[in-house]
Amino acid sequence: MFLNVFLSQQEMADNKPWVLISEIGDKGFHEDVVDIINQHFHIVCLKEFLQNPALHGPKIQGMFMWNFSPAAEPSLLSCLPSLKVIANGGVGIDHLDVPYINSFGVKVTNTPGVVSDATADMAMALLLASARTVIEGHLISVDSKTTHVPQSLMGVEVTGSTLGIIGMGHIGYKVAQRSKGFNMRILYHNRNRRSVEDEQAVGASYCEKLDDLLKESDFVVVVVNLTPDTTGLISHRELSLMKPTGTLVNVSRGLVVDQDALVKALMSGTIRAAALDVTHPEPLPRDHPLLTLPNVLITPHIGTNTRGTIRKMVQMMVDNVLAAVKGLAVPNEVKAK
């Protein structure tokens, strides 16, 4: 009986589908989440795959894309004749040519919803750290030469200030919910106006014109998807409309903000500060001027980087791939437009 049970378990393991991932470790999937994938799939890492595409290619049915890797390039897709789905970790799919991928008979999925809380938390963390000079204060506190705290280390008020949210989707709305706790006046600009009930729940006012939001806000938080329409959305003109005491916070995509224009605005005092979780490219070249400015705070695209959120994202990716492999309705399929 024990032998039969063992054989049954072995047979189930052997029947697990094969999937391709980038790698395990700091540049790929964190070790903490690989167990979620291993429960349901045999894993092939990209380096191993490239050593013998003819061996691995025909059996790969799913691809887990994390931090834009493995890249869905024609040369790779052509080596994966059995591929059924590319599961993207994250909401944004601006790096994926969905119609082209679909032409191979391959579905594309993402992970909406589960990233919203962590990303909204990050937006508020950046806003608060910039406003209250948290990084500057830390550096002074740990500096071996510090003998007193300079009174010039002054931040700006958050409570009672005006917050402008550009992009009032899942994440933008979560930012509004959090900012309500700081008694902030909340303005938002979005392709579509939210319902009256949604607005009233967080005390948000709709700005049909982006210009109005920029002129009135003390803090501007950018939370839009990257599309042709939003590329360079914030450039010289938009920055010039902001208050000289204003702060720009970007947790969307680096290309949404014209970085050359931002450098000029920060250097000239057009705006007070910027706090960025995203840049283009990532990381920035080490000689990029944004890295030398005292009024900019940059984090390395870690908006979703909490253990709880990452595990939820990977579980959603697993569910998407399993559904596609089994020929079931895929819960988070991204449709070509």
PDB file of N, CA and C in Angstrom, residues 104-202:
ATOM      1  N   PHE A 104       0.804  34.262 -31.109  1.00  0.00           N
ATOM      2  CA  PHE A 104       1.408  32.948 -30.907  1.00  0.00           C
ATOM      3  C   PHE A 104       0.431  31.990 -30.223  1.00  0.00           C
ATOM      4  N   GLY A 105      -0.789  32.483 -29.949  1.00  0.00           N
ATOM      5  CA  GLY A 105      -1.747  31.680 -29.200  1.00  0.00           C
ATOM      6  C   GLY A 105      -1.466  31.688 -27.709  1.00  0.00           C
ATOM      7  N   VAL A 106      -0.765  32.722 -27.244  1.00  0.00           N
ATOM      8  CA  VAL A 106      -0.347  32.823 -25.852  1.00  0.00           C
ATOM      9  C   VAL A 106      -1.137  33.932 -25.152  1.00  0.00           C
ATOM     10  N   LYS A 107      -1.673  33.619 -23.987  1.00  0.00           N
ATOM     11  CA  LYS A 107      -2.395  34.617 -23.198  1.00  0.00           C
ATOM     12  C   LYS A 107      -1.412  35.415 -22.336  1.00  0.00           C
ATOM     13  N   VAL A 108      -1.850  36.602 -21.929  1.00  0.00           N
ATOM     14  CA  VAL A 108      -1.076  37.443 -21.023  1.00  0.00           C
ATOM     15  C   VAL A 108      -1.935  37.739 -19.802  1.00  0.00           C
ATOM     16  N   THR A 109      -1.339  37.643 -18.619  1.00  0.00           N
ATOM     17  CA  THR A 109      -2.068  37.942 -17.392  1.00  0.00           C
ATOM     18  C   THR A 109      -1.256  38.916 -16.534  1.00  0.00           C
ATOM     19  N   ASN A 110      -1.940  39.557 -15.603  1.00  0.00           N
ATOM     20  CA  ASN A 110      -1.260  40.412 -14.631  1.00  0.00           C
ATOM     21  C   ASN A 110      -1.817  40.144 -13.232  1.00  0.00           C
ATOM     22  N   THR A 111      -1.427  40.986 -12.267  1.00  0.00           N
ATOM     23  CA  THR A 111      -1.836  40.739 -10.873  1.00  0.00           C
ATOM     24  C   THR A 111      -2.482  41.994 -10.279  1.00  0.00           C
ATOM     25  N   PRO A 112      -3.681  42.338 -10.724  1.00  0.00           N
ATOM     26  CA  PRO A 112      -4.327  43.550 -10.207  1.00  0.00           C
ATOM     27  C   PRO A 112      -4.832  43.356  -8.778  1.00  0.00           C
ATOM     28  N   GLY A 113      -5.032  44.477  -8.107  1.00  0.00           N
ATOM     29  CA  GLY A 113      -5.649  44.413  -6.777  1.00  0.00           C
ATOM     30  C   GLY A 113      -4.670  44.147  -5.659  1.00  0.00           C
ATOM     31  N   VAL A 114      -3.910  43.065  -5.759  1.00  0.00           N
ATOM     32  CA  VAL A 114      -3.064  42.666  -4.632  1.00  0.00           C
ATOM     33  C   VAL A 114      -1.906  43.638  -4.401  1.00  0.00           C
ATOM     34  N   VAL A 115      -1.571  44.455  -5.392  1.00  0.00           N
ATOM     35  CA  VAL A 115      -0.443  45.387  -5.222  1.00  0.00           C
ATOM     36  C   VAL A 115      -0.885  46.740  -4.681  1.00  0.00           C
ATOM     37  N   SER A 116      -2.173  46.982  -4.609  1.00  0.00           N
ATOM     38  CA  SER A 116      -2.682  48.329  -4.351  1.00  0.00           C
ATOM     39  C   SER A 116      -2.301  48.858  -2.979  1.00  0.00           C
ATOM     40  N   ASP A 117      -2.490  48.066  -1.936  1.00  0.00           N
ATOM     41  CA  ASP A 117      -2.206  48.548  -0.582  1.00  0.00           C
ATOM     42  C   ASP A 117      -0.727  48.870  -0.400  1.00  0.00           C
ATOM     43  N   ALA A 118       0.127  47.960  -0.802  1.00  0.00           N
ATOM     44  CA  ALA A 118       1.564  48.174  -0.607  1.00  0.00           C
ATOM     45  C   ALA A 118       2.055  49.383  -1.399  1.00  0.00           C
ATOM     46  N   THR A 119       1.553  49.548  -2.626  1.00  0.00           N
ATOM     47  CA  THR A 119       1.995  50.680  -3.445  1.00  0.00           C
ATOM     48  C   THR A 119       1.484  51.997  -2.870  1.00  0.00           C
ATOM     49  N   ALA A 120       0.254  52.003  -2.387  1.00  0.00           N
ATOM     50  CA  ALA A 120      -0.283  53.214  -1.757  1.00  0.00           C
ATOM     51  C   ALA A 120       0.495  53.545  -0.482  1.00  0.00           C
ATOM     52  N   ASP A 121       0.853  52.518   0.277  1.00  0.00           N
ATOM     53  CA  ASP A 121       1.687  52.745   1.464  1.00  0.00           C
ATOM     54  C   ASP A 121       3.000  53.400   1.065  1.00  0.00           C
ATOM     55  N   MET A 122       3.588  52.925  -0.031  1.00  0.00           N
ATOM     56  CA  MET A 122       4.877  53.467  -0.478  1.00  0.00           C
ATOM     57  C   MET A 122       4.733  54.925  -0.901  1.00  0.00           C
ATOM     58  N   ALA A 123       3.637  55.239  -1.568  1.00  0.00           N
ATOM     59  CA  ALA A 123       3.405  56.627  -1.978  1.00  0.00           C
ATOM     60  C   ALA A 123       3.363  57.541  -0.762  1.00  0.00           C
ATOM     61  N   MET A 124       2.652  57.106   0.268  1.00  0.00           N
ATOM     62  CA  MET A 124       2.574  57.919   1.484  1.00  0.00           C
ATOM     63  C   MET A 124       3.913  57.972   2.212  1.00  0.00           C
ATOM     64  N   ALA A 125       4.658  56.874   2.181  1.00  0.00           N
ATOM     65  CA  ALA A 125       5.979  56.859   2.819  1.00  0.00           C
ATOM     66  C   ALA A 125       6.906  57.867   2.159  1.00  0.00           C
ATOM     67  N   LEU A 126       6.895  57.895   0.832  1.00  0.00           N
ATOM     68  CA  LEU A 126       7.728  58.850   0.101  1.00  0.00           C
ATOM     69  C   LEU A 126       7.296  60.284   0.395  1.00  0.00           C
ATOM     70  N   LEU A 127       5.990  60.498   0.380  1.00  0.00           N
ATOM     71  CA  LEU A 127       5.457  61.837   0.646  1.00  0.00           C
ATOM     72  C   LEU A 127       5.901  62.319   2.032  1.00  0.00           C
ATOM     73  N   LEU A 128       5.728  61.458   3.028  1.00  0.00           N
ATOM     74  CA  LEU A 128       6.063  61.842   4.395  1.00  0.00           C
ATOM     75  C   LEU A 128       7.567  62.021   4.590  1.00  0.00           C
ATOM     76  N   ALA A 129       8.349  61.109   4.010  1.00  0.00           N
ATOM     77  CA  ALA A 129       9.802  61.191   4.164  1.00  0.00           C
ATOM     78  C   ALA A 129      10.349  62.461   3.529  1.00  0.00           C
ATOM     79  N   SER A 130       9.781  62.828   2.377  1.00  0.00           N
ATOM     80  CA  SER A 130      10.230  64.053   1.712  1.00  0.00           C
ATOM     81  C   SER A 130       9.782  65.285   2.489  1.00  0.00           C
ATOM     82  N   ALA A 131       8.533  65.293   2.879  1.00  0.00           N
ATOM     83  CA  ALA A 131       7.983  66.468   3.567  1.00  0.00           C
ATOM     84  C   ALA A 131       8.686  66.729   4.891  1.00  0.00           C
ATOM     85  N   ARG A 132       9.000  65.676   5.622  1.00  0.00           N
ATOM     86  CA  ARG A 132       9.550  65.832   6.969  1.00  0.00           C
ATOM     87  C   ARG A 132      11.061  65.588   7.024  1.00  0.00           C
ATOM     88  N   THR A 133      11.724  65.654   5.879  1.00  0.00           N
ATOM     89  CA  THR A 133      13.191  65.526   5.776  1.00  0.00           C
ATOM     90  C   THR A 133      13.727  64.347   6.596  1.00  0.00           C
ATOM     91  N   VAL A 134      13.085  63.207   6.439  1.00  0.00           N
ATOM     92  CA  VAL A 134      13.454  62.028   7.225  1.00  0.00           C
ATOM     93  C   VAL A 134      14.867  61.545   6.886  1.00  0.00           C
ATOM     94  N   ILE A 135      15.192  61.482   5.590  1.00  0.00           N
ATOM     95  CA  ILE A 135      16.511  60.986   5.190  1.00  0.00           C
ATOM     96  C   ILE A 135      17.609  61.931   5.667  1.00  0.00           C
ATOM     97  N   GLU A 136      17.385  63.230   5.477  1.00  0.00           N
ATOM     98  CA  GLU A 136      18.371  64.213   5.927  1.00  0.00           C
ATOM     99  C   GLU A 136      18.586  64.114   7.440  1.00  0.00           C
ATOM    100  N   GLY A 137      17.488  63.957   8.163  1.00  0.00           N
ATOM    101  CA  GLY A 137      17.586  63.824   9.614  1.00  0.00           C
ATOM    102  C   GLY A 137      18.345  62.585  10.029  1.00  0.00           C
ATOM    103  N   HIS A 138      18.120  61.503   9.335  1.00  0.00           N
ATOM    104  CA  HIS A 138      18.839  60.260   9.640  1.00  0.00           C
ATOM    105  C   HIS A 138      20.342  60.437   9.417  1.00  0.00           C
ATOM    106  N   LEU A 139      20.702  61.047   8.281  1.00  0.00           N
ATOM    107  CA  LEU A 139      22.123  61.217   7.974  1.00  0.00           C
ATOM    108  C   LEU A 139      22.827  62.083   9.009  1.00  0.00           C
ATOM    109  N   ILE A 140      22.144  63.123   9.483  1.00  0.00           N
ATOM    110  CA  ILE A 140      22.718  63.970  10.530  1.00  0.00           C
ATOM    111  C   ILE A 140      22.866  63.183  11.829  1.00  0.00           C
ATOM    112  N   SER A 141      21.867  62.377  12.147  1.00  0.00           N
ATOM    113  CA  SER A 141      21.862  61.633  13.406  1.00  0.00           C
ATOM    114  C   SER A 141      22.979  60.599  13.477  1.00  0.00           C
ATOM    115  N   VAL A 142      23.324  59.986  12.333  1.00  0.00           N
ATOM    116  CA  VAL A 142      24.343  58.927  12.349  1.00  0.00           C
ATOM    117  C   VAL A 142      25.734  59.440  11.983  1.00  0.00           C
ATOM    118  N   ASP A 143      25.833  60.706  11.601  1.00  0.00           N
ATOM    119  CA  ASP A 143      27.125  61.282  11.222  1.00  0.00           C
ATOM    120  C   ASP A 143      28.023  61.417  12.464  1.00  0.00           C
ATOM    121  N   SER A 144      29.219  60.875  12.390  1.00  0.00           N
ATOM    122  CA  SER A 144      30.136  60.916  13.534  1.00  0.00           C
ATOM    123  C   SER A 144      30.564  62.329  13.893  1.00  0.00           C
ATOM    124  N   LYS A 145      30.379  63.275  12.953  1.00  0.00           N
ATOM    125  CA  LYS A 145      30.791  64.657  13.201  1.00  0.00           C
ATOM    126  C   LYS A 145      29.674  65.516  13.817  1.00  0.00           C
ATOM    127  N   THR A 146      28.478  64.944  13.945  1.00  0.00           N
ATOM    128  CA  THR A 146      27.342  65.719  14.445  1.00  0.00           C
ATOM    129  C   THR A 146      27.493  66.026  15.938  1.00  0.00           C
ATOM    130  N   THR A 147      27.380  67.313  16.261  1.00  0.00           N
ATOM    131  CA  THR A 147      27.416  67.732  17.676  1.00  0.00           C
ATOM    132  C   THR A 147      26.140  68.436  18.092  1.00  0.00           C
ATOM    133  N   HIS A 148      25.333  68.851  17.111  1.00  0.00           N
ATOM    134  CA  HIS A 148      24.052  69.489  17.403  1.00  0.00           C
ATOM    135  C   HIS A 148      23.137  69.296  16.205  1.00  0.00           C
ATOM    136  N   VAL A 149      21.858  69.479  16.422  1.00  0.00           N
ATOM    137  CA  VAL A 149      20.873  69.354  15.334  1.00  0.00           C
ATOM    138  C   VAL A 149      20.623  70.743  14.762  1.00  0.00           C
ATOM    139  N   PRO A 150      20.928  70.969  13.491  1.00  0.00           N
ATOM    140  CA  PRO A 150      20.735  72.294  12.912  1.00  0.00           C
ATOM    141  C   PRO A 150      19.261  72.672  12.841  1.00  0.00           C
ATOM    142  N   GLN A 151      18.936  73.866  13.242  1.00  0.00           N
ATOM    143  CA  GLN A 151      17.548  74.321  13.216  1.00  0.00           C
ATOM    144  C   GLN A 151      17.062  74.591  11.792  1.00  0.00           C
ATOM    145  N   SER A 152      17.985  74.587  10.866  1.00  0.00           N
ATOM    146  CA  SER A 152      17.603  74.783   9.461  1.00  0.00           C
ATOM    147  C   SER A 152      16.938  73.546   8.870  1.00  0.00           C
ATOM    148  N   LEU A 153      16.961  72.430   9.600  1.00  0.00           N
ATOM    149  CA  LEU A 153      16.349  71.189   9.111  1.00  0.00           C
ATOM    150  C   LEU A 153      14.843  71.273   9.303  1.00  0.00           C
ATOM    151  N   MET A 154      14.198  71.949   8.382  1.00  0.00           N
ATOM    152  CA  MET A 154      12.758  72.191   8.470  1.00  0.00           C
ATOM    153  C   MET A 154      12.014  71.462   7.355  1.00  0.00           C
ATOM    154  N   GLY A 155      10.937  70.825   7.729  1.00  0.00           N
ATOM    155  CA  GLY A 155      10.086  70.190   6.740  1.00  0.00           C
ATOM    156  C   GLY A 155       8.880  71.061   6.428  1.00  0.00           C
ATOM    157  N   VAL A 156       7.923  70.464   5.744  1.00  0.00           N
ATOM    158  CA  VAL A 156       6.689  71.172   5.413  1.00  0.00           C
ATOM    159  C   VAL A 156       5.503  70.395   5.976  1.00  0.00           C
ATOM    160  N   GLU A 157       4.406  71.102   6.185  1.00  0.00           N
ATOM    161  CA  GLU A 157       3.215  70.483   6.776  1.00  0.00           C
ATOM    162  C   GLU A 157       2.587  69.462   5.828  1.00  0.00           C
ATOM    163  N   VAL A 158       2.186  68.344   6.398  1.00  0.00           N
ATOM    164  CA  VAL A 158       1.394  67.355   5.671  1.00  0.00           C
ATOM    165  C   VAL A 158      -0.071  67.463   6.084  1.00  0.00           C
ATOM    166  N   THR A 159      -0.305  67.470   7.374  1.00  0.00           N
ATOM    167  CA  THR A 159      -1.677  67.583   7.879  1.00  0.00           C
ATOM    168  C   THR A 159      -2.306  68.898   7.407  1.00  0.00           C
ATOM    169  N   GLY A 160      -3.479  68.765   6.810  1.00  0.00           N
ATOM    170  CA  GLY A 160      -4.205  69.951   6.345  1.00  0.00           C
ATOM    171  C   GLY A 160      -3.756  70.483   4.997  1.00  0.00           C
ATOM    172  N   SER A 161      -2.771  69.849   4.380  1.00  0.00           N
ATOM    173  CA  SER A 161      -2.297  70.307   3.071  1.00  0.00           C
ATOM    174  C   SER A 161      -3.200  69.772   1.959  1.00  0.00           C
ATOM    175  N   THR A 162      -2.905  70.173   0.724  1.00  0.00           N
ATOM    176  CA  THR A 162      -3.706  69.734  -0.420  1.00  0.00           C
ATOM    177  C   THR A 162      -2.939  68.695  -1.218  1.00  0.00           C
ATOM    178  N   LEU A 163      -3.592  67.573  -1.423  1.00  0.00           N
ATOM    179  CA  LEU A 163      -3.014  66.463  -2.174  1.00  0.00           C
ATOM    180  C   LEU A 163      -3.708  66.335  -3.519  1.00  0.00           C
ATOM    181  N   GLY A 164      -2.927  66.275  -4.582  1.00  0.00           N
ATOM    182  CA  GLY A 164      -3.477  66.036  -5.912  1.00  0.00           C
ATOM    183  C   GLY A 164      -3.074  64.664  -6.403  1.00  0.00           C
ATOM    184  N   ILE A 165      -4.040  63.831  -6.725  1.00  0.00           N
ATOM    185  CA  ILE A 165      -3.772  62.462  -7.189  1.00  0.00           C
ATOM    186  C   ILE A 165      -4.062  62.387  -8.679  1.00  0.00           C
ATOM    187  N   ILE A 166      -3.060  62.032  -9.454  1.00  0.00           N
ATOM    188  CA  ILE A 166      -3.228  61.873 -10.894  1.00  0.00           C
ATOM    189  C   ILE A 166      -3.357  60.383 -11.178  1.00  0.00           C
ATOM    190  N   GLY A 167      -4.571  59.955 -11.483  1.00  0.00           N
ATOM    191  CA  GLY A 167      -4.855  58.542 -11.682  1.00  0.00           C
ATOM    192  C   GLY A 167      -5.566  57.975 -10.469  1.00  0.00           C
ATOM    193  N   MET A 168      -6.898  57.925 -10.527  1.00  0.00           N
ATOM    194  CA  MET A 168      -7.691  57.511  -9.354  1.00  0.00           C
ATOM    195  C   MET A 168      -8.251  56.111  -9.578  1.00  0.00           C
ATOM    196  N   GLY A 169      -7.336  55.172  -9.903  1.00  0.00           N
ATOM    197  CA  GLY A 169      -7.736  53.776  -9.988  1.00  0.00           C
ATOM    198  C   GLY A 169      -7.632  53.129  -8.625  1.00  0.00           C
ATOM    199  N   HIS A 170      -7.340  51.813  -8.601  1.00  0.00           N
ATOM    200  CA  HIS A 170      -7.255  51.095  -7.320  1.00  0.00           C
ATOM    201  C   HIS A 170      -6.224  51.731  -6.392  1.00  0.00           C
ATOM    202  N   ILE A 171      -5.020  51.971  -6.933  1.00  0.00           N
ATOM    203  CA  ILE A 171      -3.943  52.482  -6.080  1.00  0.00           C
ATOM    204  C   ILE A 171      -4.204  53.931  -5.701  1.00  0.00           C
ATOM    205  N   GLY A 172      -4.610  54.740  -6.663  1.00  0.00           N
ATOM    206  CA  GLY A 172      -4.896  56.141  -6.369  1.00  0.00           C
ATOM    207  C   GLY A 172      -5.953  56.296  -5.300  1.00  0.00           C
ATOM    208  N   TYR A 173      -6.962  55.447  -5.362  1.00  0.00           N
ATOM    209  CA  TYR A 173      -8.031  55.527  -4.360  1.00  0.00           C
ATOM    210  C   TYR A 173      -7.514  55.121  -2.977  1.00  0.00           C
ATOM    211  N   LYS A 174      -6.615  54.139  -2.938  1.00  0.00           N
ATOM    212  CA  LYS A 174      -6.012  53.737  -1.663  1.00  0.00           C
ATOM    213  C   LYS A 174      -5.174  54.876  -1.081  1.00  0.00           C
ATOM    214  N   VAL A 175      -4.481  55.626  -1.954  1.00  0.00           N
ATOM    215  CA  VAL A 175      -3.724  56.794  -1.488  1.00  0.00           C
ATOM    216  C   VAL A 175      -4.677  57.812  -0.873  1.00  0.00           C
ATOM    217  N   ALA A 176      -5.818  58.028  -1.520  1.00  0.00           N
ATOM    218  CA  ALA A 176      -6.808  58.971  -0.993  1.00  0.00           C
ATOM    219  C   ALA A 176      -7.312  58.519   0.375  1.00  0.00           C
ATOM    220  N   GLN A 177      -7.559  57.229   0.526  1.00  0.00           N
ATOM    221  CA  GLN A 177      -8.023  56.718   1.822  1.00  0.00           C
ATOM    222  C   GLN A 177      -7.012  57.004   2.925  1.00  0.00           C
ATOM    223  N   ARG A 178      -5.739  56.823   2.610  1.00  0.00           N
ATOM    224  CA  ARG A 178      -4.703  57.052   3.612  1.00  0.00           C
ATOM    225  C   ARG A 178      -4.546  58.539   3.926  1.00  0.00           C
ATOM    226  N   SER A 179      -4.611  59.361   2.912  1.00  0.00           N
ATOM    227  CA  SER A 179      -4.406  60.798   3.113  1.00  0.00           C
ATOM    228  C   SER A 179      -5.548  61.436   3.899  1.00  0.00           C
ATOM    229  N   LYS A 180      -6.704  60.807   3.869  1.00  0.00           N
ATOM    230  CA  LYS A 180      -7.830  61.317   4.649  1.00  0.00           C
ATOM    231  C   LYS A 180      -7.478  61.349   6.136  1.00  0.00           C
ATOM    232  N   GLY A 181      -6.659  60.381   6.563  1.00  0.00           N
ATOM    233  CA  GLY A 181      -6.242  60.342   7.960  1.00  0.00           C
ATOM    234  C   GLY A 181      -5.346  61.505   8.355  1.00  0.00           C
ATOM    235  N   PHE A 182      -4.806  62.213   7.356  1.00  0.00           N
ATOM    236  CA  PHE A 182      -3.983  63.392   7.615  1.00  0.00           C
ATOM    237  C   PHE A 182      -4.777  64.685   7.389  1.00  0.00           C
ATOM    238  N   ASN A 183      -6.092  64.530   7.300  1.00  0.00           N
ATOM    239  CA  ASN A 183      -6.967  65.692   7.084  1.00  0.00           C
ATOM    240  C   ASN A 183      -6.545  66.508   5.861  1.00  0.00           C
ATOM    241  N   MET A 184      -6.103  65.813   4.842  1.00  0.00           N
ATOM    242  CA  MET A 184      -5.684  66.499   3.629  1.00  0.00           C
ATOM    243  C   MET A 184      -6.881  66.819   2.753  1.00  0.00           C
ATOM    244  N   ARG A 185      -6.806  67.935   2.078  1.00  0.00           N
ATOM    245  CA  ARG A 185      -7.786  68.243   1.041  1.00  0.00           C
ATOM    246  C   ARG A 185      -7.366  67.454  -0.194  1.00  0.00           C
ATOM    247  N   ILE A 186      -8.268  66.647  -0.727  1.00  0.00           N
ATOM    248  CA  ILE A 186      -7.906  65.707  -1.793  1.00  0.00           C
ATOM    249  C   ILE A 186      -8.537  66.124  -3.119  1.00  0.00           C
ATOM    250  N   LEU A 187      -7.676  66.344  -4.109  1.00  0.00           N
ATOM    251  CA  LEU A 187      -8.102  66.586  -5.480  1.00  0.00           C
ATOM    252  C   LEU A 187      -7.654  65.397  -6.325  1.00  0.00           C
ATOM    253  N   TYR A 188      -8.386  65.118  -7.391  1.00  0.00           N
ATOM    254  CA  TYR A 188      -7.922  64.042  -8.273  1.00  0.00           C
ATOM    255  C   TYR A 188      -8.296  64.330  -9.716  1.00  0.00           C
ATOM    256  N   HIS A 189      -7.459  63.801 -10.602  1.00  0.00           N
ATOM    257  CA  HIS A 189      -7.704  63.892 -12.044  1.00  0.00           C
ATOM    258  C   HIS A 189      -7.636  62.477 -12.585  1.00  0.00           C
ATOM    259  N   ASN A 190      -8.610  62.106 -13.381  1.00  0.00           N
ATOM    260  CA  ASN A 190      -8.704  60.745 -13.886  1.00  0.00           C
ATOM    261  C   ASN A 190      -9.411  60.773 -15.234  1.00  0.00           C
ATOM    262  N   ARG A 191      -9.179  59.746 -16.045  1.00  0.00           N
ATOM    263  CA  ARG A 191      -9.891  59.675 -17.334  1.00  0.00           C
ATOM    264  C   ARG A 191     -11.393  59.704 -17.121  1.00  0.00           C
ATOM    265  N   ASN A 192     -11.832  58.983 -16.117  1.00  0.00           N
ATOM    266  CA  ASN A 192     -13.256  58.928 -15.797  1.00  0.00           C
ATOM    267  C   ASN A 192     -13.475  59.347 -14.354  1.00  0.00           C
ATOM    268  N   ARG A 193     -14.498  60.139 -14.138  1.00  0.00           N
ATOM    269  CA  ARG A 193     -14.794  60.575 -12.784  1.00  0.00           C
ATOM    270  C   ARG A 193     -15.322  59.410 -11.954  1.00  0.00           C
ATOM    271  N   ARG A 194     -14.902  59.319 -10.703  1.00  0.00           N
ATOM    272  CA  ARG A 194     -15.397  58.287  -9.801  1.00  0.00           C
ATOM    273  C   ARG A 194     -16.837  58.616  -9.414  1.00  0.00           C
ATOM    274  N   SER A 195     -17.524  57.644  -8.852  1.00  0.00           N
ATOM    275  CA  SER A 195     -18.897  57.857  -8.421  1.00  0.00           C
ATOM    276  C   SER A 195     -18.941  58.858  -7.270  1.00  0.00           C
ATOM    277  N   VAL A 196     -20.095  59.465  -7.089  1.00  0.00           N
ATOM    278  CA  VAL A 196     -20.279  60.404  -5.981  1.00  0.00           C
ATOM    279  C   VAL A 196     -20.010  59.706  -4.654  1.00  0.00           C
ATOM    280  N   GLU A 197     -20.428  58.453  -4.541  1.00  0.00           N
ATOM    281  CA  GLU A 197     -20.219  57.693  -3.310  1.00  0.00           C
ATOM    282  C   GLU A 197     -18.716  57.515  -3.033  1.00  0.00           C
ATOM    283  N   ASP A 198     -17.953  57.194  -4.085  1.00  0.00           N
ATOM    284  CA  ASP A 198     -16.509  57.044  -3.930  1.00  0.00           C
ATOM    285  C   ASP A 198     -15.868  58.350  -3.493  1.00  0.00           C
ATOM    286  N   GLU A 199     -16.271  59.432  -4.116  1.00  0.00           N
ATOM    287  CA  GLU A 199     -15.713  60.742  -3.783  1.00  0.00           C
ATOM    288  C   GLU A 199     -16.018  61.119  -2.338  1.00  0.00           C
ATOM    289  N   GLN A 200     -17.262  60.919  -1.947  1.00  0.00           N
ATOM    290  CA  GLN A 200     -17.665  61.300  -0.598  1.00  0.00           C
ATOM    291  C   GLN A 200     -16.976  60.454   0.471  1.00  0.00           C
ATOM    292  N   ALA A 201     -16.715  59.197   0.151  1.00  0.00           N
ATOM    293  CA  ALA A 201     -16.104  58.295   1.128  1.00  0.00           C
ATOM    294  C   ALA A 201     -14.707  58.756   1.548  1.00  0.00           C
ATOM    295  N   VAL A 202     -13.996  59.423   0.629  1.00  0.00           N
ATOM    296  CA  VAL A 202     -12.638  59.890   0.959  1.00  0.00           C
ATOM    297  C   VAL A 202     -12.537  61.417   0.951  1.00  0.00           C
TER     298      VAL A 202
END
